[in-house]
Amino acid sequence: MCDTVRHDVVLGMDFIFEFDVDLRGGRHMWRAREEPWHPSKLPEAEDRPLLFAECAGISLCEPGEVERLNELINRLLPEDNPAPGLTNRSEHHIRVMTNTPVRHHLRRMSPAMEAVAQAEVKKLYEAGFIERSASDWCSAPVIVRKQDGSNRFCIDYRDLNKVTLQDQYPIPNMDGILDKLRKAKYLSKVDLKNAYHQIPMEEHSKPYTAFAVPGSGLWQYTRMPFGLCNAPRTFQRLIDSLFGPVDQPHIFGYLDDIIVATDSFDEHLRWLEVVLTRLREAGLAVNRKKCEFCCQRLSYLGFLLDSKGLRPDPERVAPVLECKPPRTLKELRSFLGCISWYSRFIQMESSAKIPLLKLTKKDVPWKWGPEQQEAFDNLKQSLVTALVLARPDFTKPFKVQSDASAYAIGAVLTQEHEDGEHPIVYISRVLNKAEKNYSTTERECLAVVWAIKKFRPYLEGYTFTVVTDHSALKSLQTAREPTGRLARWALELQNWTFTIEHRKGTHMKMPDFLSRMPTQDDEVAAFENVNDPWYLDRLADVAKFPRKYREWHIDDGLLYRHRKDELLDPIEDGVEGWRLIVPAEHRPRVLQEAHDEPSAGHLGQGKTYDRVARQYYWPGVWHDVQNYVSSCDVCQRYKLPQTGPQGLLGRRIVGRRRGRHDGTTTLKNWLQISLGVPRFIHTLRGIKATTAGER
C-alpha cells in the first residue's frame, strides 16, 4: 500500500472494482484481493479545505496543451452566448393518419396559473419559438410544478402522437458504438443546448402543434417542441448528416451526446475542431458548461470509457453493493427471493445460500453470524458479476421493471434471451421526506419516471415495455385531465414510446428487493430521533436491569419484547415471538403500512391488529389500531357496510288503556313487567320471583 500520501483521499467505486476491495462496514474491516482483513478506523472529519474534489474526468493536457485547447474553445465556443441555435440542415415533419383534427377543450385555470401560462407564451413568442395560429388542431397546455417550486409549461401531445405516422429512421446501435470506442486515450463530450428547440418545424406541420391558452388565443410552434413522438428520430437524422461513418472511430453521435475519441492530443484537437466547426456551420448552439474536453475517463451510454477499454459504470451495480445485511426475517426472505429469481446466472447458487436458509427454518432463533455474513457477501458479489456479464443487445426489446415501497424505489433494466430474462442495470434510491407522503400510485409512477430517465441511453428512440405490479398505472397514458405530479409525469412520459405490462408482485422479485433492501435499515433510520419518554425509560431500565426484564431484549439499540402468540406467529417464523417496540412518534407509520399499503388492502380492525402484532408491540396497540382504522378516510368513503339492509319502520299500535300489561320476562329468578303507554314503553323495576311455597 502507498504510505507517502500527505492528504486524505476519497476513493471511488472505480478504485473498489480495480483492486477488488471488500468492505464490511458493520465490523469496520476491509481487505483487497483476498488479502487478510484489516481494521478500518476512520477519524472524525475535520473542517479543512478540500484539495482534490474529483479525479475522474481530469484533463490529460500539459500546461502548453491547455493553452492550445482553451484557444480553440474560446474561438469556436463564445462564452455566455444566450442566443438560441437554429439549424438550417433539418426540419421536423408531422404526418397524421386521420382527417379528424385533435381538439382539446380549453381547460379552466386559476388566475395564478393563467398568469404563468401567459407569461410563458410571451417568453416563447419573444424567443421566436411560437407564432399566432389559425389551425383546426388544438392540444391543451398543462402547468406542472417542478421540485424547486417553479412552474413548467407543457403541451399535452398524447392524442396527437396516437394519430401520427411513426418515423422509421434508425437509431444507432449503441453496442456497435461502444465496441468502436475502446481504448481511446483522449475523450471529449459535447453537449447541445436545448437540442430540440434548435430544429425548425416544417411549414405544413406547424398547425398540428397548435395549443390554446386562456386570454391569449391560439398559438403554434415554429421550433420542434418536446413531447412529439418522432422528435428523437428527427434529431438523430440531423446528427447523422453532420457526422457519418467516415468520421468514425473518432466522432460518434448518439442523439444529443457527441463523443470525440483519439489516441494523441494533436489528433484530438483536430477532430474536436471539426466537430465544433460543423456544429457552428449547421447553426447548432453548444452548452459549454456541460461539455467535457480531453478527459481520461468519461461516462457514456451507461459505461465508463478510458484508455484501458470499456467497463461497466459503477453506478449500475452500486445499489447491490451498498445493500446492508438483512436485520429481519422479512428482509432476508426478500433477498433470497431476488437471488432465486436470477439463480440461473449464479454459479452454485443453491449451496451458497445454505447458511441463510438455516435462519428461515422453524424454531431457529435469529442469529446473524460470520457464516451468514460470508454467504451474504458471496451471493451479493455473484449477483453483481451476473449483471456485469449481461451486455445490452439493441436488436432486442428492453423491459423496465420498477417497484416502490414506503421508503424507497427501485428498478432493473432487463432483456429476454433464450435462457431467460437477463438484468442489464440495477438502480434504487431512498425516498426523501416529501416523497414518502406520496400516495401508492404516485410512488409507483415516480419509480417509473425516474427509472426511464436513468435508462435514457438505452431506451431513447426505441419501443420498450414498462413492467409494474400496480395496475393503476395503466390509466396514466389515457387520463384526460391529469393534475399535480401525475400531470407532470404524464407529460414527461409522452416523449417515450412504450407499453405498460402488469405483472403480479410475486414475479417482481428484483425490483421489489431493490425498493425494500436495507441499504439504510428502515427501523434504525426511523428510530434515530426518539423523544418518547416511556420508550427511553424502558430502554434504560432493560439495559440496567436485564434480569428484572427477562422478557425484554436490546439488539443494536432497538428494544424488543417477547410476546409469543400461537395464533399470530406463523409456523415457519423463527423469531420466537420477539416484537419490536415502537416509540410513540413512529407508530403512525407502522399503522399506515399495516393498513394502507396495497398488500394490506385496508383490512378491518382485527386483521390490521394481527398484521401489526406479528412484528411490533407498544402499550395500547389494540386501542391505537381501532382508532386508526375507524378514522381511515378511504375506508369511510369506499367500504360498503357488510350488514344486511334495515327493514322499513312499521306503525306500532299502542293501546289507549293506561296500565295495560304488554309482556312479562323472566331473567333467572327475577320477574320483569313492561307496561305500554302512548308514545313510549315503560319498564317497571324487576322484582324477585317467588312461589306460593316460599311465601
Short mmCIF file of C-alpha atoms in Angstrom, two decimals, residues 14-237:
data_model
loop_
_atom_site.label_atom_id
_atom_site.label_comp_id
_atom_site.label_asym_id
_atom_site.label_seq_id
_atom_site.Cartn_x
_atom_site.Cartn_y
_atom_site.Cartn_z
CA ASP A 14 -13.73 2.52 -9.81
CA PHE A 15 -10.96 2.01 -7.23
CA ILE A 16 -13.01 -0.67 -5.47
CA PHE A 17 -13.51 -2.51 -8.76
CA GLU A 18 -9.87 -2.17 -9.82
CA PHE A 19 -8.38 -3.56 -6.60
CA ASP A 20 -11.25 -5.88 -5.66
CA VAL A 21 -11.81 -4.18 -2.30
CA ASP A 22 -14.19 -5.93 0.09
CA LEU A 23 -15.74 -3.75 2.81
CA ARG A 24 -17.58 -4.79 5.95
CA GLY A 25 -18.81 -1.54 7.37
CA GLY A 26 -20.64 -3.07 10.32
CA ARG A 27 -17.42 -4.67 11.57
CA HIS A 28 -15.09 -1.89 10.44
CA MET A 29 -12.99 -4.30 8.39
CA TRP A 30 -11.61 -4.24 4.84
CA ARG A 31 -9.40 -6.27 2.56
CA ALA A 32 -8.14 -6.16 -1.02
CA ARG A 33 -7.70 -9.09 -3.42
CA GLU A 34 -8.25 -11.88 -0.88
CA GLU A 35 -5.60 -10.49 1.49
CA PRO A 36 -6.06 -10.72 5.27
CA TRP A 37 -8.70 -8.50 6.82
CA HIS A 38 -7.57 -5.11 8.17
CA PRO A 39 -9.35 -2.94 10.74
CA SER A 40 -10.64 0.35 9.37
CA LYS A 41 -10.54 3.17 11.88
CA LEU A 42 -11.92 6.34 10.36
CA PRO A 43 -11.13 9.53 12.33
CA GLU A 44 -13.72 12.23 12.70
CA ALA A 45 -13.81 14.60 9.74
CA GLU A 46 -12.02 17.88 10.30
CA ASP A 47 -13.10 21.20 8.86
CA ARG A 48 -10.30 21.57 6.34
CA PRO A 49 -10.30 22.88 2.76
CA LEU A 50 -10.93 20.25 0.11
CA LEU A 51 -7.88 19.92 -2.12
CA PHE A 52 -8.99 17.23 -4.56
CA ALA A 53 -12.65 17.19 -5.46
CA GLU A 54 -12.63 14.76 -8.38
CA CYS A 55 -10.11 12.73 -10.33
CA ALA A 56 -12.42 11.06 -12.82
CA GLY A 57 -12.60 13.12 -15.99
CA ILE A 58 -9.49 15.17 -15.18
CA SER A 59 -7.74 16.62 -18.20
CA LEU A 60 -4.62 14.89 -19.51
CA CYS A 61 -3.26 18.07 -21.07
CA GLU A 62 0.14 19.51 -20.25
CA PRO A 63 0.37 23.26 -19.50
CA GLY A 64 1.22 24.14 -23.10
CA GLU A 65 -1.53 21.90 -24.41
CA VAL A 66 -4.07 23.52 -22.09
CA GLU A 67 -3.41 26.89 -23.71
CA ARG A 68 -3.99 25.43 -27.17
CA LEU A 69 -7.20 23.76 -26.03
CA ASN A 70 -8.51 26.95 -24.41
CA GLU A 71 -7.71 28.95 -27.54
CA LEU A 72 -9.73 26.53 -29.65
CA ILE A 73 -12.68 26.51 -27.26
CA ASN A 74 -12.77 30.30 -26.87
CA ARG A 75 -12.60 30.75 -30.65
CA LEU A 76 -15.35 28.30 -31.55
CA LEU A 77 -17.45 28.43 -28.38
CA PRO A 78 -18.01 32.01 -27.24
CA GLU A 79 -18.71 32.07 -23.53
CA ASP A 80 -22.12 33.22 -22.28
CA ASN A 81 -23.80 33.14 -25.68
CA PRO A 82 -27.53 33.42 -24.86
CA ALA A 83 -28.71 33.26 -28.47
CA PRO A 84 -30.64 30.02 -29.18
CA GLY A 85 -29.40 27.90 -32.03
CA LEU A 86 -31.39 27.31 -35.23
CA THR A 87 -30.18 24.75 -37.73
CA ASN A 88 -30.55 25.08 -41.48
CA ARG A 89 -29.98 21.38 -42.12
CA SER A 90 -33.23 19.81 -40.94
CA GLU A 91 -36.95 20.33 -40.34
CA HIS A 92 -39.43 18.33 -38.34
CA HIS A 93 -42.33 16.85 -40.31
CA ILE A 94 -45.59 15.55 -38.84
CA ARG A 95 -47.72 13.16 -40.91
CA VAL A 96 -51.07 12.14 -39.46
CA MET A 97 -53.26 9.12 -40.21
CA THR A 98 -56.64 10.86 -39.86
CA ASN A 99 -58.53 13.80 -41.30
CA THR A 100 -60.25 14.47 -37.99
CA PRO A 101 -58.30 17.08 -36.04
CA VAL A 102 -57.41 16.53 -32.42
CA ARG A 103 -59.23 19.18 -30.45
CA HIS A 104 -58.85 19.61 -26.70
CA HIS A 105 -61.34 21.78 -24.91
CA LEU A 106 -59.89 24.84 -23.27
CA ARG A 107 -59.22 23.85 -19.68
CA ARG A 108 -60.01 26.36 -16.99
CA MET A 109 -57.09 27.68 -14.98
CA SER A 110 -56.87 29.61 -11.77
CA PRO A 111 -55.86 33.27 -12.15
CA ALA A 112 -52.38 32.46 -10.85
CA MET A 113 -51.83 29.59 -13.32
CA GLU A 114 -53.33 31.64 -16.14
CA ALA A 115 -50.78 34.36 -15.45
CA VAL A 116 -47.98 31.77 -15.53
CA ALA A 117 -49.21 30.42 -18.88
CA GLN A 118 -49.48 33.86 -20.44
CA ALA A 119 -46.00 34.78 -19.22
CA GLU A 120 -44.59 31.59 -20.75
CA VAL A 121 -46.36 32.28 -24.04
CA LYS A 122 -44.85 35.74 -24.10
CA LYS A 123 -41.40 34.31 -23.40
CA LEU A 124 -41.71 31.71 -26.19
CA TYR A 125 -43.03 34.32 -28.62
CA GLU A 126 -40.17 36.73 -27.93
CA ALA A 127 -37.67 33.89 -28.44
CA GLY A 128 -39.26 33.07 -31.80
CA PHE A 129 -40.33 29.57 -30.77
CA ILE A 130 -44.11 30.10 -31.36
CA GLU A 131 -46.40 32.20 -33.55
CA ARG A 132 -50.08 33.00 -33.91
CA SER A 133 -52.16 30.18 -35.40
CA ALA A 134 -55.43 29.59 -37.26
CA SER A 135 -55.20 25.79 -37.06
CA ASP A 136 -58.09 23.34 -36.72
CA TRP A 137 -55.94 21.32 -34.32
CA CYS A 138 -55.58 22.24 -30.67
CA SER A 139 -53.75 20.48 -27.83
CA ALA A 140 -54.18 21.53 -24.24
CA PRO A 141 -51.41 23.16 -22.20
CA VAL A 142 -50.67 21.92 -18.71
CA ILE A 143 -48.88 23.79 -15.93
CA VAL A 144 -46.95 21.48 -13.64
CA ARG A 145 -44.93 22.39 -10.58
CA LYS A 146 -41.28 21.33 -10.51
CA GLN A 147 -39.45 20.13 -7.42
CA ASP A 148 -37.79 23.52 -6.92
CA GLY A 149 -41.20 25.20 -6.66
CA SER A 150 -41.16 26.82 -10.09
CA ASN A 151 -43.73 26.08 -12.79
CA ARG A 152 -43.20 24.32 -16.09
CA PHE A 153 -45.28 24.97 -19.20
CA CYS A 154 -46.02 21.80 -21.21
CA ILE A 155 -48.31 20.76 -24.05
CA ASP A 156 -50.27 17.52 -23.88
CA TYR A 157 -49.48 15.90 -27.27
CA ARG A 158 -50.53 12.37 -26.32
CA ASP A 159 -53.59 12.34 -28.59
CA LEU A 160 -51.60 13.84 -31.46
CA ASN A 161 -48.94 11.14 -31.08
CA LYS A 162 -51.60 8.42 -31.34
CA VAL A 163 -52.56 9.55 -34.86
CA THR A 164 -49.02 10.41 -36.00
CA LEU A 165 -47.36 8.14 -38.54
CA GLN A 166 -44.24 6.76 -36.87
CA ASP A 167 -40.88 7.72 -38.39
CA GLN A 168 -38.80 4.60 -39.09
CA TYR A 169 -35.40 6.30 -39.21
CA PRO A 170 -33.00 4.01 -37.30
CA ILE A 171 -31.36 4.99 -34.06
CA PRO A 172 -27.66 3.93 -33.95
CA ASN A 173 -26.79 0.64 -32.36
CA MET A 174 -25.11 1.56 -29.08
CA ASP A 175 -23.36 -1.79 -28.90
CA GLY A 176 -21.55 -1.01 -32.14
CA ILE A 177 -20.61 2.45 -30.91
CA LEU A 178 -19.20 1.07 -27.66
CA ASP A 179 -17.15 -1.54 -29.48
CA LYS A 180 -15.53 1.15 -31.65
CA LEU A 181 -14.85 3.41 -28.67
CA ARG A 182 -12.49 1.01 -26.91
CA LYS A 183 -9.06 2.11 -25.70
CA ALA A 184 -9.08 5.81 -26.54
CA LYS A 185 -6.63 7.93 -24.55
CA TYR A 186 -8.25 11.35 -25.09
CA LEU A 187 -12.01 11.71 -24.75
CA SER A 188 -14.32 14.71 -25.10
CA LYS A 189 -18.09 15.02 -24.85
CA VAL A 190 -20.03 17.87 -26.49
CA ASP A 191 -23.48 18.78 -25.18
CA LEU A 192 -26.04 20.75 -27.21
CA LYS A 193 -28.11 23.50 -25.62
CA ASN A 194 -31.89 22.96 -25.80
CA ALA A 195 -31.30 20.47 -28.58
CA TYR A 196 -34.90 20.01 -29.78
CA HIS A 197 -35.66 23.72 -29.96
CA GLN A 198 -32.80 24.18 -32.43
CA ILE A 199 -34.70 22.32 -35.18
CA PRO A 200 -37.41 24.32 -37.06
CA MET A 201 -40.87 22.95 -37.78
CA GLU A 202 -41.81 22.25 -41.40
CA GLU A 203 -44.35 24.85 -42.58
CA HIS A 204 -47.25 22.43 -43.17
CA SER A 205 -46.57 20.65 -39.86
CA LYS A 206 -46.81 23.73 -37.66
CA PRO A 207 -50.65 23.66 -37.38
CA TYR A 208 -50.51 20.22 -35.76
CA THR A 209 -48.62 21.70 -32.79
CA ALA A 210 -51.28 24.34 -32.06
CA PHE A 211 -52.35 25.00 -28.49
CA ALA A 212 -54.63 27.48 -26.76
CA VAL A 213 -54.10 29.50 -23.60
CA PRO A 214 -56.96 31.34 -21.85
CA GLY A 215 -56.81 35.03 -22.69
CA SER A 216 -54.02 34.64 -25.27
CA GLY A 217 -55.65 32.90 -28.22
CA LEU A 218 -54.30 30.09 -30.40
CA TRP A 219 -50.57 29.51 -30.95
CA GLN A 220 -48.37 27.04 -32.82
CA TYR A 221 -44.69 26.11 -32.59
CA THR A 222 -42.10 27.25 -35.11
CA ARG A 223 -39.42 25.07 -33.45
CA MET A 224 -39.63 21.36 -32.66
CA PRO A 225 -41.27 21.09 -29.22
CA PHE A 226 -40.82 18.44 -26.58
CA GLY A 227 -43.40 15.69 -26.43
CA LEU A 228 -43.65 14.74 -30.12
CA CYS A 229 -43.14 11.02 -30.68
CA ASN A 230 -40.86 11.39 -33.75
CA ALA A 231 -38.66 14.12 -32.29
CA PRO A 232 -35.75 11.78 -31.30
CA ARG A 233 -35.52 10.32 -34.82
CA THR A 234 -35.58 13.75 -36.43
CA PHE A 235 -32.73 14.82 -34.21
CA GLN A 236 -30.74 11.65 -34.91
CA ARG A 237 -31.18 12.20 -38.66
#
